């Protein structure tokens, strides 16, 4: 499995039989074999997770398929590609066998912001992309509001606790200041994954090493993969 960090929360996962593109809105997408199915995921409508630019990929990839959160307006999808688009809401399960001819199963979680997170089974692997599902605790916000946010996030983590995940894409957001690591730490303690790529770090590539130095990360820090630049690729 080859994983390329494109930008912000966007990754390309190249598997043996299919390629998965997550939350693309800008940046360079690596060349993908034209005859390989390409499944494009968008977790929600925010402009840093979805752009109509994704539909330009269809010009090069005849075996493309789109899986979009249902908060994205159907009018954003060009008519020729509506029949190749699935809209998904929270707490859904979808098989793409009839669409792409491969046993790709998608389960969605409820985001603590907008849209969904994705848990995907394909080619014997489980891949988790959090979208904007995070423990959004903010300094200066009322304590009760932050407590409710954490409860909502923990409820989603409990829903997949015990599920083995091979690769996860999870948030480290430096805008949260001292609380930038909460969602990642909760995920690793409550769910975990063999390999985890940070995302949503707004160009602050040093945030991963800051996180790995925290005492809470001591037991799992070797599973967290630092990213140093857009376009960087990893073989898993």
PDB file of C-alpha atoms in Angstrom:
ATOM      1  CA  UNK A   1       0.000   0.000   0.000  1.00  0.00           C
ATOM      2  CA  UNK A   2       1.377   3.404  -1.011  1.00  0.00           C
ATOM      3  CA  UNK A   3       0.121   6.506   0.780  1.00  0.00           C
ATOM      4  CA  UNK A   4       0.767  10.036  -0.455  1.00  0.00           C
ATOM      5  CA  UNK A   5       0.068  13.148   1.573  1.00  0.00           C
ATOM      6  CA  UNK A   6      -1.397  15.732  -0.791  1.00  0.00           C
ATOM      7  CA  UNK A   7      -2.442  18.662   1.380  1.00  0.00           C
ATOM      8  CA  UNK A   8      -4.225  19.414   4.682  1.00  0.00           C
ATOM      9  CA  UNK A   9      -6.504  16.352   5.155  1.00  0.00           C
ATOM     10  CA  UNK A  10      -6.089  14.919   1.671  1.00  0.00           C
ATOM     11  CA  UNK A  11      -4.344  11.604   1.076  1.00  0.00           C
ATOM     12  CA  UNK A  12      -4.125   9.180  -1.814  1.00  0.00           C
ATOM     13  CA  UNK A  13      -4.090   5.505  -0.849  1.00  0.00           C
ATOM     14  CA  UNK A  14      -2.923   3.269  -3.702  1.00  0.00           C
ATOM     15  CA  UNK A  15      -3.796  -0.372  -3.168  1.00  0.00           C
ATOM     16  CA  UNK A  16      -3.255  -3.316  -5.483  1.00  0.00           C
ATOM     17  CA  UNK A  17      -6.708  -3.189  -7.072  1.00  0.00           C
ATOM     18  CA  UNK A  18      -7.990   0.335  -6.366  1.00  0.00           C
ATOM     19  CA  UNK A  19      -6.967   3.847  -5.344  1.00  0.00           C
ATOM     20  CA  UNK A  20      -8.726   5.882  -2.644  1.00  0.00           C
ATOM     21  CA  UNK A  21      -8.557   9.687  -2.578  1.00  0.00           C
ATOM     22  CA  UNK A  22      -9.679  11.504   0.568  1.00  0.00           C
ATOM     23  CA  UNK A  23     -10.876  15.098   1.090  1.00  0.00           C
ATOM     24  CA  UNK A  24      -9.152  16.602  -1.940  1.00  0.00           C
ATOM     25  CA  UNK A  25      -9.540  20.306  -2.611  1.00  0.00           C
ATOM     26  CA  UNK A  26      -6.133  21.408  -3.878  1.00  0.00           C
ATOM     27  CA  UNK A  27      -2.620  20.129  -4.521  1.00  0.00           C
ATOM     28  CA  UNK A  28      -1.028  17.675  -6.933  1.00  0.00           C
ATOM     29  CA  UNK A  29      -2.633  14.256  -7.213  1.00  0.00           C
ATOM     30  CA  UNK A  30      -0.054  11.622  -8.213  1.00  0.00           C
ATOM     31  CA  UNK A  31      -0.488   9.800 -11.494  1.00  0.00           C
ATOM     32  CA  UNK A  32      -2.795   6.819 -11.109  1.00  0.00           C
ATOM     33  CA  UNK A  33      -3.142   3.949 -13.561  1.00  0.00           C
ATOM     34  CA  UNK A  34      -6.039   4.859 -15.841  1.00  0.00           C
ATOM     35  CA  UNK A  35      -7.558   1.380 -15.689  1.00  0.00           C
ATOM     36  CA  UNK A  36      -7.477   1.207 -11.879  1.00  0.00           C
ATOM     37  CA  UNK A  37     -10.720   2.127 -10.076  1.00  0.00           C
ATOM     38  CA  UNK A  38     -10.413   5.467  -8.255  1.00  0.00           C
ATOM     39  CA  UNK A  39     -12.803   6.119  -5.364  1.00  0.00           C
ATOM     40  CA  UNK A  40     -12.988   9.758  -4.270  1.00  0.00           C
ATOM     41  CA  UNK A  41     -14.225  10.485  -0.744  1.00  0.00           C
ATOM     42  CA  UNK A  42     -15.336  13.836   0.683  1.00  0.00           C
ATOM     43  CA  UNK A  43     -16.199  13.897   4.366  1.00  0.00           C
ATOM     44  CA  UNK A  44     -18.163  17.172   4.268  1.00  0.00           C
ATOM     45  CA  UNK A  45     -18.773  20.378   2.361  1.00  0.00           C
ATOM     46  CA  UNK A  46     -16.196  22.680   3.996  1.00  0.00           C
ATOM     47  CA  UNK A  47     -13.877  24.228   1.427  1.00  0.00           C
ATOM     48  CA  UNK A  48     -10.795  22.646   3.040  1.00  0.00           C
ATOM     49  CA  UNK A  49     -12.279  19.165   2.504  1.00  0.00           C
ATOM     50  CA  UNK A  50     -14.233  19.336  -0.743  1.00  0.00           C
ATOM     51  CA  UNK A  51     -13.940  21.123  -4.064  1.00  0.00           C
ATOM     52  CA  UNK A  52     -15.599  20.699  -7.431  1.00  0.00           C
ATOM     53  CA  UNK A  53     -12.040  20.288  -8.737  1.00  0.00           C
ATOM     54  CA  UNK A  54     -12.364  16.619  -7.816  1.00  0.00           C
ATOM     55  CA  UNK A  55     -14.672  16.125 -10.793  1.00  0.00           C
ATOM     56  CA  UNK A  56     -11.892  17.096 -13.189  1.00  0.00           C
ATOM     57  CA  UNK A  57     -10.231  13.823 -12.239  1.00  0.00           C
ATOM     58  CA  UNK A  58     -12.986  12.028 -14.138  1.00  0.00           C
ATOM     59  CA  UNK A  59     -11.450  13.275 -17.390  1.00  0.00           C
ATOM     60  CA  UNK A  60      -8.479  10.935 -16.845  1.00  0.00           C
ATOM     61  CA  UNK A  61     -10.097   8.131 -14.877  1.00  0.00           C
ATOM     62  CA  UNK A  62     -12.963   6.292 -16.557  1.00  0.00           C
ATOM     63  CA  UNK A  63     -13.341   3.989 -13.539  1.00  0.00           C
ATOM     64  CA  UNK A  64     -13.909   6.789 -11.049  1.00  0.00           C
ATOM     65  CA  UNK A  65     -16.540   6.739  -8.323  1.00  0.00           C
ATOM     66  CA  UNK A  66     -17.473   9.409  -5.764  1.00  0.00           C
ATOM     67  CA  UNK A  67     -18.576   8.884  -2.160  1.00  0.00           C
ATOM     68  CA  UNK A  68     -19.699  12.226  -0.756  1.00  0.00           C
ATOM     69  CA  UNK A  69     -21.185  13.272   2.548  1.00  0.00           C
ATOM     70  CA  UNK A  70     -24.835  14.133   2.075  1.00  0.00           C
ATOM     71  CA  UNK A  71     -24.314  17.679   3.375  1.00  0.00           C
ATOM     72  CA  UNK A  72     -22.686  18.380  -0.021  1.00  0.00           C
ATOM     73  CA  UNK A  73     -25.331  19.777  -2.354  1.00  0.00           C
ATOM     74  CA  UNK A  74     -26.167  17.582  -5.326  1.00  0.00           C
ATOM     75  CA  UNK A  75     -25.979  20.704  -7.493  1.00  0.00           C
ATOM     76  CA  UNK A  76     -22.216  20.711  -6.880  1.00  0.00           C
ATOM     77  CA  UNK A  77     -21.933  17.450  -8.828  1.00  0.00           C
ATOM     78  CA  UNK A  78     -21.860  17.799 -12.636  1.00  0.00           C
ATOM     79  CA  UNK A  79     -24.782  15.910 -14.163  1.00  0.00           C
ATOM     80  CA  UNK A  80     -22.591  13.423 -16.078  1.00  0.00           C
ATOM     81  CA  UNK A  81     -21.152  12.200 -12.757  1.00  0.00           C
ATOM     82  CA  UNK A  82     -24.278  12.033 -10.613  1.00  0.00           C
ATOM     83  CA  UNK A  83     -24.795   8.411 -11.611  1.00  0.00           C
ATOM     84  CA  UNK A  84     -21.264   7.710 -10.342  1.00  0.00           C
ATOM     85  CA  UNK A  85     -21.851   9.409  -6.993  1.00  0.00           C
ATOM     86  CA  UNK A  86     -23.079   7.973  -3.699  1.00  0.00           C
ATOM     87  CA  UNK A  87     -24.213  10.352  -0.985  1.00  0.00           C
ATOM     88  CA  UNK A  88     -23.799   9.044   2.553  1.00  0.00           C
ATOM     89  CA  UNK A  89     -24.947  10.275   5.938  1.00  0.00           C
ATOM     90  CA  UNK A  90     -23.857   9.325   9.450  1.00  0.00           C
ATOM     91  CA  UNK A  91     -24.259   5.755  10.687  1.00  0.00           C
ATOM     92  CA  UNK A  92     -24.554   4.200   7.234  1.00  0.00           C
ATOM     93  CA  UNK A  93     -22.969   1.152   5.642  1.00  0.00           C
ATOM     94  CA  UNK A  94     -22.413   0.906   1.900  1.00  0.00           C
ATOM     95  CA  UNK A  95     -20.923  -1.712  -0.404  1.00  0.00           C
ATOM     96  CA  UNK A  96     -19.392  -0.649  -3.713  1.00  0.00           C
ATOM     97  CA  UNK A  97     -19.267  -4.147  -5.183  1.00  0.00           C
ATOM     98  CA  UNK A  98     -21.939  -3.384  -7.779  1.00  0.00           C
ATOM     99  CA  UNK A  99     -20.376   0.001  -8.573  1.00  0.00           C
ATOM    100  CA  UNK A 100     -16.655  -0.669  -8.918  1.00  0.00           C
ATOM    101  CA  UNK A 101     -16.684  -4.458  -9.007  1.00  0.00           C
ATOM    102  CA  UNK A 102     -14.573  -4.750  -5.869  1.00  0.00           C
ATOM    103  CA  UNK A 103     -15.542  -5.699  -2.289  1.00  0.00           C
ATOM    104  CA  UNK A 104     -15.162  -2.213  -0.828  1.00  0.00           C
ATOM    105  CA  UNK A 105     -17.355  -1.681   2.250  1.00  0.00           C
ATOM    106  CA  UNK A 106     -17.793   1.776   3.773  1.00  0.00           C
ATOM    107  CA  UNK A 107     -19.104   2.560   7.225  1.00  0.00           C
ATOM    108  CA  UNK A 108     -19.703   6.145   8.335  1.00  0.00           C
ATOM    109  CA  UNK A 109     -19.474   7.800  11.728  1.00  0.00           C
ATOM    110  CA  UNK A 110     -21.065  11.054  12.856  1.00  0.00           C
ATOM    111  CA  UNK A 111     -18.694  14.006  12.754  1.00  0.00           C
ATOM    112  CA  UNK A 112     -18.425  16.367  15.704  1.00  0.00           C
ATOM    113  CA  UNK A 113     -18.345  19.188  13.136  1.00  0.00           C
ATOM    114  CA  UNK A 114     -19.966  18.595   9.729  1.00  0.00           C
ATOM    115  CA  UNK A 115     -20.563  15.479   7.690  1.00  0.00           C
ATOM    116  CA  UNK A 116     -19.043  12.079   8.381  1.00  0.00           C
ATOM    117  CA  UNK A 117     -15.928  10.078   9.063  1.00  0.00           C
ATOM    118  CA  UNK A 118     -15.136   6.985   6.986  1.00  0.00           C
ATOM    119  CA  UNK A 119     -14.190   3.458   8.050  1.00  0.00           C
ATOM    120  CA  UNK A 120     -13.382   1.459   4.926  1.00  0.00           C
ATOM    121  CA  UNK A 121     -12.678  -2.221   4.356  1.00  0.00           C
ATOM    122  CA  UNK A 122     -10.853  -3.010   1.121  1.00  0.00           C
ATOM    123  CA  UNK A 123      -8.401  -5.711   0.052  1.00  0.00           C
ATOM    124  CA  UNK A 124      -8.238  -7.147   3.553  1.00  0.00           C
ATOM    125  CA  UNK A 125      -7.382  -3.806   5.162  1.00  0.00           C
ATOM    126  CA  UNK A 126      -9.314  -1.326   7.294  1.00  0.00           C
ATOM    127  CA  UNK A 127      -8.710   2.370   6.711  1.00  0.00           C
ATOM    128  CA  UNK A 128     -10.105   5.178   8.872  1.00  0.00           C
ATOM    129  CA  UNK A 129     -10.342   8.810   7.742  1.00  0.00           C
ATOM    130  CA  UNK A 130     -11.705  11.087  10.439  1.00  0.00           C
ATOM    131  CA  UNK A 131     -12.738  14.046   8.280  1.00  0.00           C
ATOM    132  CA  UNK A 132     -13.519  16.663  10.944  1.00  0.00           C
ATOM    133  CA  UNK A 133     -14.438  14.120  13.618  1.00  0.00           C
ATOM    134  CA  UNK A 134     -12.324  15.432  16.475  1.00  0.00           C
ATOM    135  CA  UNK A 135     -12.408  16.384  20.136  1.00  0.00           C
ATOM    136  CA  UNK A 136     -12.928  20.082  19.400  1.00  0.00           C
ATOM    137  CA  UNK A 137     -12.089  21.529  22.801  1.00  0.00           C
ATOM    138  CA  UNK A 138     -11.169  25.227  22.659  1.00  0.00           C
ATOM    139  CA  UNK A 139      -9.581  27.466  25.246  1.00  0.00           C
ATOM    140  CA  UNK A 140     -12.010  30.211  26.219  1.00  0.00           C
ATOM    141  CA  UNK A 141     -15.118  28.192  25.414  1.00  0.00           C
ATOM    142  CA  UNK A 142     -17.556  27.426  28.264  1.00  0.00           C
ATOM    143  CA  UNK A 143     -16.485  24.367  30.236  1.00  0.00           C
ATOM    144  CA  UNK A 144     -19.886  22.744  29.753  1.00  0.00           C
ATOM    145  CA  UNK A 145     -19.677  23.128  25.971  1.00  0.00           C
ATOM    146  CA  UNK A 146     -16.213  21.571  25.894  1.00  0.00           C
ATOM    147  CA  UNK A 147     -17.442  18.732  28.099  1.00  0.00           C
ATOM    148  CA  UNK A 148     -20.342  18.005  25.729  1.00  0.00           C
ATOM    149  CA  UNK A 149     -17.964  18.044  22.778  1.00  0.00           C
ATOM    150  CA  UNK A 150     -15.700  15.495  24.422  1.00  0.00           C
ATOM    151  CA  UNK A 151     -18.687  13.296  25.228  1.00  0.00           C
ATOM    152  CA  UNK A 152     -19.841  13.367  21.609  1.00  0.00           C
ATOM    153  CA  UNK A 153     -16.380  12.480  20.369  1.00  0.00           C
ATOM    154  CA  UNK A 154     -15.959   9.678  22.887  1.00  0.00           C
ATOM    155  CA  UNK A 155     -19.334   8.236  21.867  1.00  0.00           C
ATOM    156  CA  UNK A 156     -18.100   7.922  18.273  1.00  0.00           C
ATOM    157  CA  UNK A 157     -14.808   6.388  19.381  1.00  0.00           C
ATOM    158  CA  UNK A 158     -16.658   3.856  21.511  1.00  0.00           C
ATOM    159  CA  UNK A 159     -18.681   2.853  18.440  1.00  0.00           C
ATOM    160  CA  UNK A 160     -15.521   1.495  16.782  1.00  0.00           C
ATOM    161  CA  UNK A 161     -13.625   0.425  19.879  1.00  0.00           C
ATOM    162  CA  UNK A 162     -12.261  -3.080  19.380  1.00  0.00           C
ATOM    163  CA  UNK A 163     -12.181  -2.757  15.577  1.00  0.00           C
ATOM    164  CA  UNK A 164      -8.723  -3.446  14.180  1.00  0.00           C
ATOM    165  CA  UNK A 165      -7.624  -0.554  11.944  1.00  0.00           C
ATOM    166  CA  UNK A 166      -4.578  -0.877   9.723  1.00  0.00           C
ATOM    167  CA  UNK A 167      -4.175   2.768   8.662  1.00  0.00           C
ATOM    168  CA  UNK A 168      -5.799   5.861  10.165  1.00  0.00           C
ATOM    169  CA  UNK A 169      -5.798   9.545   9.250  1.00  0.00           C
ATOM    170  CA  UNK A 170      -6.474  11.582  12.394  1.00  0.00           C
ATOM    171  CA  UNK A 171      -6.394  15.255  13.319  1.00  0.00           C
ATOM    172  CA  UNK A 172      -3.708  17.245  15.126  1.00  0.00           C
ATOM    173  CA  UNK A 173      -4.920  20.845  14.957  1.00  0.00           C
ATOM    174  CA  UNK A 174      -2.533  23.481  16.388  1.00  0.00           C
ATOM    175  CA  UNK A 175      -5.344  26.064  16.455  1.00  0.00           C
ATOM    176  CA  UNK A 176      -6.559  24.292  19.599  1.00  0.00           C
ATOM    177  CA  UNK A 177      -3.407  25.483  21.356  1.00  0.00           C
ATOM    178  CA  UNK A 178      -2.752  23.363  24.464  1.00  0.00           C
ATOM    179  CA  UNK A 179      -5.543  20.990  23.502  1.00  0.00           C
ATOM    180  CA  UNK A 180      -4.226  20.283  19.990  1.00  0.00           C
ATOM    181  CA  UNK A 181      -3.563  16.633  20.781  1.00  0.00           C
ATOM    182  CA  UNK A 182      -6.789  15.608  22.544  1.00  0.00           C
ATOM    183  CA  UNK A 183      -8.555  13.978  19.593  1.00  0.00           C
ATOM    184  CA  UNK A 184      -5.472  12.039  18.501  1.00  0.00           C
ATOM    185  CA  UNK A 185      -4.743  10.824  22.022  1.00  0.00           C
ATOM    186  CA  UNK A 186      -8.373   9.787  22.588  1.00  0.00           C
ATOM    187  CA  UNK A 187      -8.368   7.915  19.281  1.00  0.00           C
ATOM    188  CA  UNK A 188      -5.153   6.059  20.073  1.00  0.00           C
ATOM    189  CA  UNK A 189      -6.271   5.104  23.583  1.00  0.00           C
ATOM    190  CA  UNK A 190      -9.854   4.171  22.721  1.00  0.00           C
ATOM    191  CA  UNK A 191      -9.457   2.692  19.215  1.00  0.00           C
ATOM    192  CA  UNK A 192      -5.889   2.710  17.910  1.00  0.00           C
ATOM    193  CA  UNK A 193      -4.387   1.724  14.572  1.00  0.00           C
ATOM    194  CA  UNK A 194      -1.229   0.053  13.308  1.00  0.00           C
ATOM    195  CA  UNK A 195      -0.159   3.191  11.413  1.00  0.00           C
ATOM    196  CA  UNK A 196      -1.484   6.714  11.902  1.00  0.00           C
ATOM    197  CA  UNK A 197      -0.970   9.799   9.754  1.00  0.00           C
ATOM    198  CA  UNK A 198      -1.692  13.215  11.302  1.00  0.00           C
ATOM    199  CA  UNK A 199      -3.709  15.675   9.240  1.00  0.00           C
ATOM    200  CA  UNK A 200      -5.529  19.024   9.463  1.00  0.00           C
ATOM    201  CA  UNK A 201      -2.413  20.680  10.895  1.00  0.00           C
ATOM    202  CA  UNK A 202      -2.583  23.786   8.665  1.00  0.00           C
ATOM    203  CA  UNK A 203       0.972  23.545   7.348  1.00  0.00           C
ATOM    204  CA  UNK A 204       2.541  23.171  10.791  1.00  0.00           C
ATOM    205  CA  UNK A 205       4.590  20.080   9.969  1.00  0.00           C
ATOM    206  CA  UNK A 206       6.378  20.240  13.339  1.00  0.00           C
ATOM    207  CA  UNK A 207       3.165  19.499  15.237  1.00  0.00           C
ATOM    208  CA  UNK A 208       3.657  15.733  15.004  1.00  0.00           C
ATOM    209  CA  UNK A 209       7.015  15.785  16.775  1.00  0.00           C
ATOM    210  CA  UNK A 210       5.598  18.086  19.460  1.00  0.00           C
ATOM    211  CA  UNK A 211       2.835  15.573  20.010  1.00  0.00           C
ATOM    212  CA  UNK A 212       5.182  12.599  20.116  1.00  0.00           C
ATOM    213  CA  UNK A 213       7.162  14.265  22.908  1.00  0.00           C
ATOM    214  CA  UNK A 214       4.104  14.441  25.182  1.00  0.00           C
ATOM    215  CA  UNK A 215       3.982  11.878  28.006  1.00  0.00           C
ATOM    216  CA  UNK A 216       0.550  10.661  26.851  1.00  0.00           C
ATOM    217  CA  UNK A 217       2.033   9.482  23.537  1.00  0.00           C
ATOM    218  CA  UNK A 218       4.787   7.364  25.053  1.00  0.00           C
ATOM    219  CA  UNK A 219       2.996   4.056  24.572  1.00  0.00           C
ATOM    220  CA  UNK A 220       2.103   4.505  20.893  1.00  0.00           C
ATOM    221  CA  UNK A 221       4.287   7.266  19.437  1.00  0.00           C
ATOM    222  CA  UNK A 222       6.103   4.867  17.092  1.00  0.00           C
ATOM    223  CA  UNK A 223       2.806   4.318  15.253  1.00  0.00           C
ATOM    224  CA  UNK A 224       2.469   8.039  14.434  1.00  0.00           C
ATOM    225  CA  UNK A 225       4.117   8.896  11.100  1.00  0.00           C
ATOM    226  CA  UNK A 226       5.626  12.387  10.793  1.00  0.00           C
ATOM    227  CA  UNK A 227       4.881  14.201   7.532  1.00  0.00           C
ATOM    228  CA  UNK A 228       7.444  16.720   6.326  1.00  0.00           C
ATOM    229  CA  UNK A 229       6.024  18.048   3.065  1.00  0.00           C
ATOM    230  CA  UNK A 230       3.129  17.912   0.643  1.00  0.00           C
ATOM    231  CA  UNK A 231       3.619  15.161  -1.902  1.00  0.00           C
ATOM    232  CA  UNK A 232       5.536  12.930   0.499  1.00  0.00           C
ATOM    233  CA  UNK A 233       4.827   9.227  -0.037  1.00  0.00           C
ATOM    234  CA  UNK A 234       5.042   6.243   2.288  1.00  0.00           C
ATOM    235  CA  UNK A 235       5.039   2.489   1.669  1.00  0.00           C
ATOM    236  CA  UNK A 236       3.017   0.643   4.291  1.00  0.00           C
TER     237      UNK A 236
END
